C-alpha atoms as one frame of an Amber mdcrd trajectory, in Angstrom:
protein
   8.992  64.985  65.738   8.069  62.256  63.277   9.613  61.506  59.932   7.442
  60.993  56.859   7.295  57.625  55.170  10.440  57.454  53.030   8.416  55.614
  50.390   6.216  58.678  49.815   8.884  61.321  50.311   9.183  64.062  47.675
  10.989  67.392  47.570   7.690  69.144  48.307   7.015  66.881  51.292  10.495
  67.545  52.643  10.128  71.307  52.293   6.696  71.235  53.929   7.986  69.039
  56.762  10.860  71.406  57.458   8.507  74.397  57.413   6.123  72.766  59.916
   8.951  71.588  62.148   7.968  67.948  61.686  11.608  66.897  61.421  15.069
  68.362  61.027  17.463  67.924  58.157  19.737  65.874  60.402  16.865  63.554
  61.307  15.893  63.090  57.676  19.488  62.437  56.696  19.847  59.864  59.469
  16.678  58.124  58.268  18.196  57.844  54.785  21.471  56.553  56.201  19.504
  53.966  58.173  17.756  52.962  54.935  21.156  52.572  53.290  22.324  50.389
  56.180  19.233  48.232  55.773  19.048  47.798  52.011  22.383  48.632  50.419
  24.020  45.328  51.451  21.445  43.612  49.235  21.029  46.048  46.352  24.605
  47.427  46.185  23.583  50.838  44.908  25.955  53.063  46.885  29.664  52.284
  46.738  31.077  55.274  48.685  29.251  56.875  51.600  29.772  60.520  52.466
  30.844  60.656  56.110  30.169  64.411  56.128  26.462  64.033  55.279  25.200
  64.418  58.852  27.455  67.407  59.497  26.220  69.026  56.290  22.640  68.379
  57.390  23.268  69.899  60.802  24.645  73.002  59.110  21.403  73.345  57.122
  19.490  73.060  60.418  21.685  75.751  61.985  21.113  78.102  59.062  17.363
  77.478  59.147  17.225  78.184  62.879  19.187  81.402  62.319  16.644  82.552
  59.748  19.054  82.429  56.818  17.723  82.344  53.283  18.253  78.758  52.134
  18.898  77.446  48.607  16.145  75.550  46.743  17.170  71.962  47.552  18.283
  72.623  51.126  18.188  69.373  53.050  17.136  67.124  50.161  19.037  63.789
  50.211  20.812  63.090  46.913  23.226  60.524  45.450  25.887  61.062  42.793
  26.868  58.702  39.980  30.436  57.456  40.462  31.984  58.880  37.237  31.250
  62.446  38.425  34.157  64.041  40.280  33.333  64.609  43.951  36.020  65.884
  46.303  37.108  63.310  48.858  36.220  60.282  46.736  37.999  58.499  43.881
  36.437  58.629  40.449  36.539  54.956  39.482  34.065  54.459  36.660  33.430
  50.995  38.105  36.903  49.877  36.973  39.135  48.024  39.441  42.212  49.655
  37.896  40.952  53.020  39.165  40.305  51.990  42.763  43.026  51.206  45.285
  40.658  49.029  47.298  40.493  46.671  44.327  44.225  46.721  43.577  44.314
  49.742  41.285  45.171  53.411  41.791  42.894  56.187  43.001  42.134  59.228
  40.872  41.247  61.803  43.527  39.702  64.959  42.059  40.970  68.329  43.250
  37.526  69.870  42.726  33.913  68.864  42.277  32.547  68.501  38.777  30.253
  71.455  37.970  27.118  69.338  38.392  28.186  68.189  41.866  29.171  71.752
  42.788  25.724  72.919  41.696  24.045  70.308  43.906  26.109  71.472  46.871
  25.244  75.104  46.116  21.553  74.141  45.946  21.815  72.804  49.494  21.369
  69.101  48.690  22.764  66.599  51.184  25.139  64.358  49.240  24.829  60.869
  50.718  27.431  59.171  48.525  28.403  57.859  45.110  26.682  55.091  43.172
  27.734  51.972  41.301  28.267  51.705  37.531  29.493  49.048  35.087  33.117
  49.320  34.004  33.578  52.712  32.319  29.776  52.979  31.996  29.979  50.730
  28.946  26.821  48.677  29.588  23.254  49.860  29.223  21.777  46.873  31.039
  23.702  45.826  34.170  26.621  46.764  36.415  27.788  43.185  36.977  31.401
  43.841  35.968  31.952  46.716  38.407  34.745  46.268  40.959  32.006  46.748
  43.562  29.933  43.860  42.230  26.470  43.844  40.654  23.673  46.258  41.490
  20.162  44.815  41.719  16.895  46.261  40.461  15.075  47.473  43.586  11.684
  47.309  41.870  12.196  43.765  40.528  15.419  42.152  41.833  15.207  39.284
  39.345  15.259  41.689  36.373  18.032  43.864  34.950  18.459  47.170  36.806
  19.229  49.181  33.686  22.575  50.895  33.263  24.934  52.539  33.305  23.255
  54.660  36.012  22.149  51.478  37.774  23.307  52.522  41.229  21.606  55.907
  41.096  18.311  54.404  39.951  18.415  51.653  42.571  19.210  54.131  45.353
  16.189  56.226  44.366  13.915  53.208  43.861  14.838  51.709  47.248  14.184
  55.026  49.044  17.771  55.552  50.159  17.504  59.090  48.766  15.010  61.300
  46.948  17.031  62.394  43.921  20.088  61.139  42.062  22.453  62.453  39.436
  22.804  60.176  36.424  24.644  60.407  33.119  23.927  59.095  29.658  25.733
  58.454  26.410  23.164  56.126  24.859  20.398  55.152  27.252  22.150  55.310
  30.620  19.558  57.629  32.184  16.540  56.305  30.322  17.261  52.573  30.722
  17.513  52.396  34.535  14.697  54.886  35.055  12.431  52.774  32.875  13.584
  49.483  34.405  12.816  50.650  37.948   9.629  52.664  37.438  11.272  56.063
  37.856  11.500  59.392  36.041  14.695  60.295  34.210  15.484  63.389  32.179
  18.021  63.287  29.385  18.757  66.958  28.665  19.917  68.464  25.403  23.628
  67.837  24.844  25.784  70.637  26.331  22.844  72.210  28.178  24.263  70.813
  31.443  28.075  70.801  31.816  29.742  67.390  31.694  33.182  68.641  32.685
  34.641  66.493  35.433  32.606  63.457  34.399  34.541  60.392  33.220  33.774
  60.546  29.493  32.597  58.075  26.885  31.760  60.521  24.089  32.339  64.269
  24.007  29.531  64.521  21.472  26.873  62.568  23.372  27.476  62.524  27.147
  24.837  64.351  29.191  24.118  64.642  32.911  20.546  64.523  34.184  18.408
  63.512  37.160  16.617  60.353  38.190  13.695  60.795  40.583  10.435  59.176
  41.632   8.132  61.831  40.190   8.180  64.353  37.358   8.189  67.408  39.632
  11.226  66.211  41.562  13.100  65.416  38.360  12.297  68.879  37.026  13.478
  70.529  40.240
C-alpha cells in the first residue's frame, strides 16, 4: 500500500484510495499524525492532540472490511477549533485562565458541541483542537494565546489570519484535510484568505453554534476551512 501525497490530498482522493485499497484509514491517520509531529512544533496549529484518533481510524477500517455502510466523511482527517466543545478536552478559548496547564482551571465539556457531534457522525477522524487568540478576539494573529503564536504555513513571515488561525494553518500545512472554524467578524474569511484556502461563512443560525465559546449571539457562525471548494462544500 502507498499513501497519496498529503499535499494533493482531497476528500475525493481519500474516498477513491479507500475504494481501491491503496491505503487504510489507520495508515492515512498515521501519516497525518507524522505530519503533525514534523511541522506542528514550528507552526503551532494544534494545541491538543486526540489520542483516540488511531483507534477511531481502525474502527472505520473494521467497518469497511465488514461491508458496513459508512457515513460520508468516513476516514477523513479533520481538526476542530478550540472554542468548540469536544469531550475529553478543555475548552480554553486561548485564555490561560481556562487551562490548568497554564495556571488556570479547565472547563471540561460533558458533551460535544453539535458541530463536533456532526463531524463524528459523518465518520471524520478528529485529530485534535487548534489554537486561537484569547477569546477569539483578534482577526489577525493568535500571539496572545496561552499556547503561543501560530504561524502562517503559506508565508511564515506574514500574519496567519485569525481567530481561526490554528485551523487554517493545520489545513495549509497538510496536517489534515478539513477543519472546523468559527467567525464573528472575519475569523473564517481572514485566515482562509491569508493562507490561500477556501472558507465558508454560512448564514447566521444555519449551523448550530451551541457549545461554542461565544463572542456574539447575533453574529457567531461555524463553518469549514479547506484547500478546495468541493471539500469545503462537503
